Tab-separated table of C-alpha atoms and ligand atoms in Angstrom:
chain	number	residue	atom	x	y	z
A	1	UNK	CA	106.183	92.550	-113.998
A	2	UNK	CA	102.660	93.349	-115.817
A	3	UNK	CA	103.023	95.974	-117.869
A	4	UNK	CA	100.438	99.285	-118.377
A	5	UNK	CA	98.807	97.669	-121.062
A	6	UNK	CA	95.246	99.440	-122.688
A	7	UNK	CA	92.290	97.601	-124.261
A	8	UNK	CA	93.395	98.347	-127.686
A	9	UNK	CA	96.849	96.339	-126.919
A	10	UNK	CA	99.191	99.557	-126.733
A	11	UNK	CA	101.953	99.334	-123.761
A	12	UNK	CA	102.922	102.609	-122.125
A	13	UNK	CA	106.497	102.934	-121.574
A	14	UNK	CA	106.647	106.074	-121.690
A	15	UNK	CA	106.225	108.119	-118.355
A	16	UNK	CA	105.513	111.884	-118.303
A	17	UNK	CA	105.675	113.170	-114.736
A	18	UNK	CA	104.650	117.034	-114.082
A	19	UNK	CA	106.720	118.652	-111.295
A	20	UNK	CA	104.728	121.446	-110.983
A	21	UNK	CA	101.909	123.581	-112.716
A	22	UNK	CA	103.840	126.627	-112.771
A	23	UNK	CA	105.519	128.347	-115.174
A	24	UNK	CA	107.564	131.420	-115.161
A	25	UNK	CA	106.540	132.265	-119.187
A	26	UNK	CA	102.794	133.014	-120.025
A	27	UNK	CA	103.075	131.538	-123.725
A	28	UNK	CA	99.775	133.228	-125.428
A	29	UNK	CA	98.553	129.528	-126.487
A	30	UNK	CA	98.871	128.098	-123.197
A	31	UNK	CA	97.854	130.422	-120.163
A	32	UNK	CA	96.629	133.731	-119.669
A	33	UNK	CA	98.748	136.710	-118.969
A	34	UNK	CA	97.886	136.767	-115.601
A	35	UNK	CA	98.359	133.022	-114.939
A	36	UNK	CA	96.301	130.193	-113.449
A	37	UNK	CA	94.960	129.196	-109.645
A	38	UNK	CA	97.772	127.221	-108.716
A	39	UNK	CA	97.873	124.109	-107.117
A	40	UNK	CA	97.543	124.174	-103.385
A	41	UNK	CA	101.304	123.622	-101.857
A	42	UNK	CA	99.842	120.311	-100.122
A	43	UNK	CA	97.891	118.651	-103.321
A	44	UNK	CA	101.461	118.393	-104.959
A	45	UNK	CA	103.246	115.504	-104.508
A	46	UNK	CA	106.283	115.540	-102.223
A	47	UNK	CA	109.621	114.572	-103.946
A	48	UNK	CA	109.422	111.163	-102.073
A	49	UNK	CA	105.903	110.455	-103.369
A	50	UNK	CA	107.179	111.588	-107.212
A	51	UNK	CA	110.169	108.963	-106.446
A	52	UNK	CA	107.930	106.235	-105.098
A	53	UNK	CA	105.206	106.574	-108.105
A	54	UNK	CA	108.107	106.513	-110.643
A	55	UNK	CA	109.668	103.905	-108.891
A	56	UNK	CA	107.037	101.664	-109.072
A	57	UNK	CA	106.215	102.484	-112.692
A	58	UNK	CA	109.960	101.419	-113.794
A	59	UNK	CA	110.183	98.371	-111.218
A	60	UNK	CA	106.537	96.995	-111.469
A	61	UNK	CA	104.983	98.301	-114.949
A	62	UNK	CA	107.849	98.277	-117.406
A	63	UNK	CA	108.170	102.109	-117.478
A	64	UNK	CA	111.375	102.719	-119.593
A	65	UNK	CA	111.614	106.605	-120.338
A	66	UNK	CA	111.020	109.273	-117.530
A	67	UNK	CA	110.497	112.475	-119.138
A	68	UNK	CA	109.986	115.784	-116.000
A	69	UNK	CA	107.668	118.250	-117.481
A	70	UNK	CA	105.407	121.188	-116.323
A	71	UNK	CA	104.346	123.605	-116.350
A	72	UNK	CA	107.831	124.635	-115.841
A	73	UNK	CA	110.084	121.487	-113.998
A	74	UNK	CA	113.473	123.664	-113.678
A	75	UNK	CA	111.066	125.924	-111.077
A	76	UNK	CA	111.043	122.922	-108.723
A	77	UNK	CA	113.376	123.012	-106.372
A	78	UNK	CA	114.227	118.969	-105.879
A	79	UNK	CA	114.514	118.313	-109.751
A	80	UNK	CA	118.288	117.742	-109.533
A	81	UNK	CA	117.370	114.933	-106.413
A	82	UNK	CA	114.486	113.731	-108.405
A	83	UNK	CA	116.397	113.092	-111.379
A	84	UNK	CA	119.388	111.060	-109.923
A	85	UNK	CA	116.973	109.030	-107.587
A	86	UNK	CA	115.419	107.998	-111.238
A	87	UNK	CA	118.450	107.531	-112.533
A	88	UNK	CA	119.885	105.036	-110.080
A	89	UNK	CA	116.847	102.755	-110.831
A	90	UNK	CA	117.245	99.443	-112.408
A	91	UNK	CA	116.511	99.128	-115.033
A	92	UNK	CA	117.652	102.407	-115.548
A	93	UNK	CA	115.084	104.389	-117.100
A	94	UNK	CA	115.924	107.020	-120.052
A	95	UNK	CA	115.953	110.608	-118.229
A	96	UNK	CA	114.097	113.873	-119.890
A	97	UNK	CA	113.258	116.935	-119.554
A	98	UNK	CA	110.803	119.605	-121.019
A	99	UNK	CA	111.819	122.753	-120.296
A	100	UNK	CA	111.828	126.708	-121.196
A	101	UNK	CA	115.270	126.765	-120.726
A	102	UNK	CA	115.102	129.762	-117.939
A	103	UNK	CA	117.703	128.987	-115.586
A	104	UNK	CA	119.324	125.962	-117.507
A	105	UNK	CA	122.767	127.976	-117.563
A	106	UNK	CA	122.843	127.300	-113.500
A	107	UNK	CA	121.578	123.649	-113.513
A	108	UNK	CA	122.207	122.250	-116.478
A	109	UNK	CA	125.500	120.530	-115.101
A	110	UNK	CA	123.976	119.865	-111.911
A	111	UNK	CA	121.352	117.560	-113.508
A	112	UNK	CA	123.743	116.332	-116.499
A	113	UNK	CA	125.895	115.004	-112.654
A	114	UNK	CA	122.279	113.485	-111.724
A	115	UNK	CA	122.007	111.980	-114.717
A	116	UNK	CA	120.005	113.821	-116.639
A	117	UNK	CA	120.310	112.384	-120.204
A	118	UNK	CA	118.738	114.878	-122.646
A	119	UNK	CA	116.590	118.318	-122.831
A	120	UNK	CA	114.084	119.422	-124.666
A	121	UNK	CA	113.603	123.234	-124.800
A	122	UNK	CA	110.715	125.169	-126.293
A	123	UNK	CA	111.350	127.767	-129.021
A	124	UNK	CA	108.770	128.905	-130.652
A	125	UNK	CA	110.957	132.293	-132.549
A	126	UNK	CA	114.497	133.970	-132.955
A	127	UNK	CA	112.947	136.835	-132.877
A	128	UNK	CA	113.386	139.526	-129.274
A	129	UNK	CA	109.813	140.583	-129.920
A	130	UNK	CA	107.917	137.785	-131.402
A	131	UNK	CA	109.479	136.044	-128.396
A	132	UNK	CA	107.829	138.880	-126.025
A	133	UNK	CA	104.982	138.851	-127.566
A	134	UNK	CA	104.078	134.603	-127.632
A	135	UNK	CA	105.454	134.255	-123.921
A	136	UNK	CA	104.815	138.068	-122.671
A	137	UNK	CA	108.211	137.952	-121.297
A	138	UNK	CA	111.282	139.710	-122.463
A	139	UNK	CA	113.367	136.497	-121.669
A	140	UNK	CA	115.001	135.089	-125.352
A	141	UNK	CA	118.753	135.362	-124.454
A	142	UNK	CA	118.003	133.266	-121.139
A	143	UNK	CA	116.442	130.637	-123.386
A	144	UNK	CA	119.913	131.014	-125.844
A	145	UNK	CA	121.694	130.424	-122.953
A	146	UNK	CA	120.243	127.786	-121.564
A	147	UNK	CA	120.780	125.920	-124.845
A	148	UNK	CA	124.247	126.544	-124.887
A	149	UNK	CA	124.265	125.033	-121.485
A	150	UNK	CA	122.567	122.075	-122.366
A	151	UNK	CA	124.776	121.264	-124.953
A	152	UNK	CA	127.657	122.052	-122.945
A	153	UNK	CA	126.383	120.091	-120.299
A	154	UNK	CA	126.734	117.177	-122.512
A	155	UNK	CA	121.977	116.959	-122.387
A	156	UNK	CA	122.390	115.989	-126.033
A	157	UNK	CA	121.128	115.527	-128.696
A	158	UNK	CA	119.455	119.012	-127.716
A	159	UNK	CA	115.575	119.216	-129.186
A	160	UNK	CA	114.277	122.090	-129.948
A	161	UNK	CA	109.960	122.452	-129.944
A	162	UNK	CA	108.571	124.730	-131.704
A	163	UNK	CA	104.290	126.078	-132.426
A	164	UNK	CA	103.657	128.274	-134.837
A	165	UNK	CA	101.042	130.673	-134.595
A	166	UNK	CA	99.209	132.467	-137.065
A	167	UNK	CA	99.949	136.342	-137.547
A	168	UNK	CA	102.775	136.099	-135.323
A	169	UNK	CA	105.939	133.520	-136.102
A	170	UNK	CA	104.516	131.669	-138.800
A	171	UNK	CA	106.418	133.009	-141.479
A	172	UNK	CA	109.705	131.854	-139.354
A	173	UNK	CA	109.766	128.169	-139.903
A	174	UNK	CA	112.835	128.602	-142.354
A	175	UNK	CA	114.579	131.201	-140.053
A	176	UNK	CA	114.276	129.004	-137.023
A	177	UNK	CA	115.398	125.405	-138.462
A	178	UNK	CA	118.109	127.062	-140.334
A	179	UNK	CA	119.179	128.699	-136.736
A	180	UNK	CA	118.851	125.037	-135.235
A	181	UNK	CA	120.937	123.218	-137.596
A	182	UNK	CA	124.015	125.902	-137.234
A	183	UNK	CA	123.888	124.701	-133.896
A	184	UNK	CA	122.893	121.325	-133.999
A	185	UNK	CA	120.073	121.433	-132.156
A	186	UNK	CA	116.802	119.373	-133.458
A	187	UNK	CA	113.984	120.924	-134.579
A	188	UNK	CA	110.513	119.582	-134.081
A	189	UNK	CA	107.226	121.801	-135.243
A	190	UNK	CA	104.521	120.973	-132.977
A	191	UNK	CA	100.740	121.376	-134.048
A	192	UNK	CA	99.104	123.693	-131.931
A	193	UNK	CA	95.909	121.543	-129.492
A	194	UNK	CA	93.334	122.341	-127.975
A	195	UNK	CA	94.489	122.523	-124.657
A	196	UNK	CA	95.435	126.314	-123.863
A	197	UNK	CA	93.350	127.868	-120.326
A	198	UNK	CA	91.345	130.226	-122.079
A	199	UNK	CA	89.700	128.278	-124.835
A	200	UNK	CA	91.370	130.056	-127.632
A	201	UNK	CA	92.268	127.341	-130.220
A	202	UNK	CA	90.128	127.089	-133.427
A	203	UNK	CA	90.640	124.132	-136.190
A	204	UNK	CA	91.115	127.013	-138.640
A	205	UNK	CA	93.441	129.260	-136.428
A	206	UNK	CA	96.418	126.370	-136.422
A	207	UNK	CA	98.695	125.847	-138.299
A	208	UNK	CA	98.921	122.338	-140.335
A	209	UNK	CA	101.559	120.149	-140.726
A	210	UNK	CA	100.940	120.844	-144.329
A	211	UNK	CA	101.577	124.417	-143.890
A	212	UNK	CA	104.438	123.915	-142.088
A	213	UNK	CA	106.296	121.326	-144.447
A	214	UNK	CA	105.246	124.115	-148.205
A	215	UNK	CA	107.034	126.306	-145.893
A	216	UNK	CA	110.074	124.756	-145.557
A	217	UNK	CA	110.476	123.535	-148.432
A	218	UNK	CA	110.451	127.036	-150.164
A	219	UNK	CA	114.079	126.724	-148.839
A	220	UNK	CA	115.113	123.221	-147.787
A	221	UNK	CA	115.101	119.599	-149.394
A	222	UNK	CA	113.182	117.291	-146.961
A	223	UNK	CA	113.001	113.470	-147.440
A	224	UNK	CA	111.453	111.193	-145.035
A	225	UNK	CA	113.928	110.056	-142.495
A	226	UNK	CA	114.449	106.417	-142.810
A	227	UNK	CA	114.588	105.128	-139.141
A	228	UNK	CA	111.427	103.330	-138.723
A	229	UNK	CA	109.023	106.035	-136.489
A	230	UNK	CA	107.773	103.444	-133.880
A	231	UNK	CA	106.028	105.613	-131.489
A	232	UNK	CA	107.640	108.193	-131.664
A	233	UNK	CA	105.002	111.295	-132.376
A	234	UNK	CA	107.213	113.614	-134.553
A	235	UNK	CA	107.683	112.066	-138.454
A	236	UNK	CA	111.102	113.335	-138.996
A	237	UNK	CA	112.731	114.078	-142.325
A	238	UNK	CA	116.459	114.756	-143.545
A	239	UNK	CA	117.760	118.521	-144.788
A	240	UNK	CA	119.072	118.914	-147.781
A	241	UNK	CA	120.258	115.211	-148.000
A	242	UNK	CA	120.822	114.924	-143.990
A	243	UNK	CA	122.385	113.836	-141.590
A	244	UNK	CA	120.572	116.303	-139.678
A	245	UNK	CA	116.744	116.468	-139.668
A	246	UNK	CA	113.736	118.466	-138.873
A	247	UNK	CA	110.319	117.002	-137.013
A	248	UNK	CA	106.857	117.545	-137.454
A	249	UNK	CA	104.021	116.180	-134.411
A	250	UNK	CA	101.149	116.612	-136.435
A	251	UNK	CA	98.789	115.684	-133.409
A	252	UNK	CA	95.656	117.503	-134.663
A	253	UNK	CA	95.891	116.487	-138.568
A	254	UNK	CA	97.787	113.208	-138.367
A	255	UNK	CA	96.861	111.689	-135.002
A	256	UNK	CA	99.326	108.851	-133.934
A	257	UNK	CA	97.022	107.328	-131.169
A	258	UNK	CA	97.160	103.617	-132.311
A	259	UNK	CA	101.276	104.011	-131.263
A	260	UNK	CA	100.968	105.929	-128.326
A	261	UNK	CA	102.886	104.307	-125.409
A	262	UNK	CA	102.364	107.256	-122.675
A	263	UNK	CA	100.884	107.788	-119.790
A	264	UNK	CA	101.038	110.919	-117.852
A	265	UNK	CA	101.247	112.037	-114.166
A	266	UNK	CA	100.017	115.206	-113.088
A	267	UNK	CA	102.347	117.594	-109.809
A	268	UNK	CA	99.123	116.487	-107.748
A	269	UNK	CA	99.534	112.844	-108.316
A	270	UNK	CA	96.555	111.619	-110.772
A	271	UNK	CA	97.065	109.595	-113.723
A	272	UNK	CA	96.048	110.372	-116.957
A	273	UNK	CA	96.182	107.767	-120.131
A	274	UNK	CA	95.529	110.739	-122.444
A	275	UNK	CA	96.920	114.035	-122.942
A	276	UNK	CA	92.832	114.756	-123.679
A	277	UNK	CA	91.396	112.322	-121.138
A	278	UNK	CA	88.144	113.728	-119.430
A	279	UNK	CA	88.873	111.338	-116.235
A	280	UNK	CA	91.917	111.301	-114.102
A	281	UNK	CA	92.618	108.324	-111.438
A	282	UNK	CA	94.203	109.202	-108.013
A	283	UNK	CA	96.787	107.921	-106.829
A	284	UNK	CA	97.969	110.503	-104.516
A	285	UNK	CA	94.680	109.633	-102.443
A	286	UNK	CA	96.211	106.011	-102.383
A	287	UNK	CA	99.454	107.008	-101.591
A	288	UNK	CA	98.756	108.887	-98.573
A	289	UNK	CA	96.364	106.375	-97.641
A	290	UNK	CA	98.671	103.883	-96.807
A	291	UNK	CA	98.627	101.711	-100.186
A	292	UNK	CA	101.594	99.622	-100.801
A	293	UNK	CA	103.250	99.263	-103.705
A	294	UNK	CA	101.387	95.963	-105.735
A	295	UNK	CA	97.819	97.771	-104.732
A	296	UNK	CA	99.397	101.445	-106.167
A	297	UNK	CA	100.803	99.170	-109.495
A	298	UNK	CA	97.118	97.341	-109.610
A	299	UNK	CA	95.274	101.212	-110.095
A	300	UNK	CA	97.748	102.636	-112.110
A	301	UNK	CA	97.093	99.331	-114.533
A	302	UNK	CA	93.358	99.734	-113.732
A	303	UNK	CA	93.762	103.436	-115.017
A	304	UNK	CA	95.187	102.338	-118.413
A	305	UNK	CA	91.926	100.230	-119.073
A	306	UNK	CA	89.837	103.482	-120.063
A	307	UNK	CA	92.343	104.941	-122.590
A	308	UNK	CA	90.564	105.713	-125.664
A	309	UNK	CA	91.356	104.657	-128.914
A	310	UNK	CA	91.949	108.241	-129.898
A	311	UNK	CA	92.046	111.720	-128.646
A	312	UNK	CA	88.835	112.562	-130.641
A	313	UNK	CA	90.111	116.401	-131.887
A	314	UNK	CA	87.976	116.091	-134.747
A	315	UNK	CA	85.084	114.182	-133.551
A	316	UNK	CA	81.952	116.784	-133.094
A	317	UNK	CA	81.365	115.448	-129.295
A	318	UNK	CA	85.288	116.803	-128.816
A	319	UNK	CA	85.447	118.681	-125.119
A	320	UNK	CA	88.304	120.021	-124.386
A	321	UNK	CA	90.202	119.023	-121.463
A	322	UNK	CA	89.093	120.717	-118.034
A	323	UNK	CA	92.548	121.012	-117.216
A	324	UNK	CA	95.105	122.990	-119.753
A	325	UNK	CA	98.622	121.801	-120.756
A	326	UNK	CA	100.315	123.195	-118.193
A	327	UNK	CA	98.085	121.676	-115.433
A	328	UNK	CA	98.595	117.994	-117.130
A	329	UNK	CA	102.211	118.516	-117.627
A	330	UNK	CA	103.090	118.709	-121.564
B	1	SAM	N1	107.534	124.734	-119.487
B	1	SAM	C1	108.070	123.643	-120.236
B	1	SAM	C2	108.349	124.048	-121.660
B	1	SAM	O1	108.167	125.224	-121.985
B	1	SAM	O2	108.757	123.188	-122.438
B	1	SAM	C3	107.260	122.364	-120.178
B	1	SAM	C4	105.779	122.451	-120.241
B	1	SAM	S1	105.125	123.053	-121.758
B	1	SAM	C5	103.393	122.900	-121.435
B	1	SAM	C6	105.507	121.707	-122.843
B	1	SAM	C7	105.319	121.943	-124.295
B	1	SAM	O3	103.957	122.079	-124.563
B	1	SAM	C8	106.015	123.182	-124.841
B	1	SAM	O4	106.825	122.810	-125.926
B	1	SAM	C9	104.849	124.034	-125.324
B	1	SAM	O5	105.191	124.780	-126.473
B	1	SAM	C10	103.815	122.987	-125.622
B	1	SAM	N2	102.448	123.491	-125.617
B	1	SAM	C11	101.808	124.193	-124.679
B	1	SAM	N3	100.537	124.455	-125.047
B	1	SAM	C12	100.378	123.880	-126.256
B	1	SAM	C13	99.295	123.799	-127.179
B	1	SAM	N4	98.122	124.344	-126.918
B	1	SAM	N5	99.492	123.111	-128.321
B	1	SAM	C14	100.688	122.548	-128.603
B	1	SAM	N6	101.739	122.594	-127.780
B	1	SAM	C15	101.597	123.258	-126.631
């Protein structure tokens, strides 16, 4: 086994496989109300290809955690098949997903069965109109419920991710981690990127970690969790003394590049060492071409031998991404 190490000596470990580039919510900082040119049907990987790539990630390049993302990975219809072929590999991978939460009350149990080990659902506001206006979809009770499900469903601990956005929830960081720790779900504030379809981020327009942290403490007690952060990207922090805690992924002001250990894998089968990476490398081209699995293993390695130090945000030659989150799978 040779594992997906970079030039800068970081391992990935850390697999994050898109499904699919579609999403049934049109959150404002993502896509456009009117959505995106999907994929073709025939550029996205078939289940078996998704289950041969990932399979040779965990049994050839030391792949340990399988997270299914999207655009939105409960739309796919195999995701229950995909998930307990991944689980049944040895070693047996940790099993994720990133989801909206729309449907999670039917399948939750289904993939929990599959093996499924935890969720992560995106909440950006408990608020019925906030949450129409971010996503342009009257659809916050289905997300409720599909927490409820998850944490029925035994997908614990349940994470919650959260973006703030200026004008609209950012006033609501209080209201929503006080909402998340009646539950016991874990909040984590995510910094708002530069990676939405129609170019709408600014640097001044986000808001900071800093913000976010003066905000909650107007009505909680944070400390710095002790549990060493590894790579892990959000810094957590205990509530009012713990146990519970609440996250922060500062990607834009407190890059964590020199720990990243993840690689990413788009619906249509190219790698990507970087959420911001400008190149991609096929592998659906060598798939279908008849490439076995040591030649697949040898280009995915190749692949991780371009992965810049750093994702550049702040760098004045920074170009976006031509391809926004939901394309690369978030
Ligand atoms: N549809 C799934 C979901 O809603 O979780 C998975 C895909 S979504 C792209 C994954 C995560 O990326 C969500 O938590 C979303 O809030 C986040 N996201 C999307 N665009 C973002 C941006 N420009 N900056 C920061 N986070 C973003």
């Amino acid at each position: 086994m040779q594992a997906l190490e970079d030039r800068y000596g970081r391992v990935a470990t850390d697999l994050r496989v898109s499904l699919t580039d579609r999403c049934n919510l049109r959150c404002s900082y993502c896509m456009p109300a009117e959505g995106l040119e999907w994929l073709p049907n025939d550029d996205v990987l078939t289940d078996d290809e998704v289950v041969r790539l990932i399979t040779v990630a965990v049994e050839r390049l030391g792949v340990e955690e399988v997270r299914f993302t999207g655009g939105e990975p409960l739309l796919r219809r195999g995701l229950p098949d995909i998930v307990r072929r991944t689980a049944a590999l040895r070693p047996r991978p940790e099993t994720s997903i990133t989801t909206n939460a729309l449907g999670l009350t039917r399948t939750a149990k289904a993939l929990a069965e599959a093996g499924l080990d935890r969720v992560n659902v995106s909440l950006d506001t408990v608020r019925a109109e906030d949450f129409h206006t971010i996503t342009r979809r009257d659809r916050l009770h289905d997300v409720i419920e599909g927490l409820e499900a998850a944490s029925a469903a035994g997908l614990g601990p349940v994470k919650v991710n959260a973006v703030l956005l200026r004008g609209i929830n950012d006033t609501q960081a209080p209201e929503l981690l006080r909402w998340c720790l009646e539950r016991g779900y874990q909040l984590r504030f995510i910094e708002q990127m530069p990676l939405d379809a129609q170019h709408g981020w600014s640097r001044e327009g986000m808001i900071t970690a800093d913000e976010i942290f003066a905000s909650l403490r107007t009505e909680f007690n944070l400390e710095p969790a002790e549990e060493p952060r590894g790579s892990a990207p959000a810094e957590l922090f205990t509530v009012d003394g713990g146990p519970q805690t609440v996250g922060v992924i500062a990607s834009v002001t407190r890059p964590f590049c020199g720990d990243c250990d993840r690689v990413r894998l788009t619906a249509d089968g190219q790698i990507r060492n970087c959420l911001f990476a400008r190149e991609e490398s096929d592998l659906r081209a060598a798939l279908r071409g008849g490439a076995d699995d040591a030649e697949i293993a040898d280009r995915w390695r190749a692949a991780m031998m371009t992965k810049r130090p750093g994702h550049g945000i702040d760098d004045t030659t920074f170009l976006q991404p031509s391809r926004p989150m939901s394309a690369i799978g978030g």
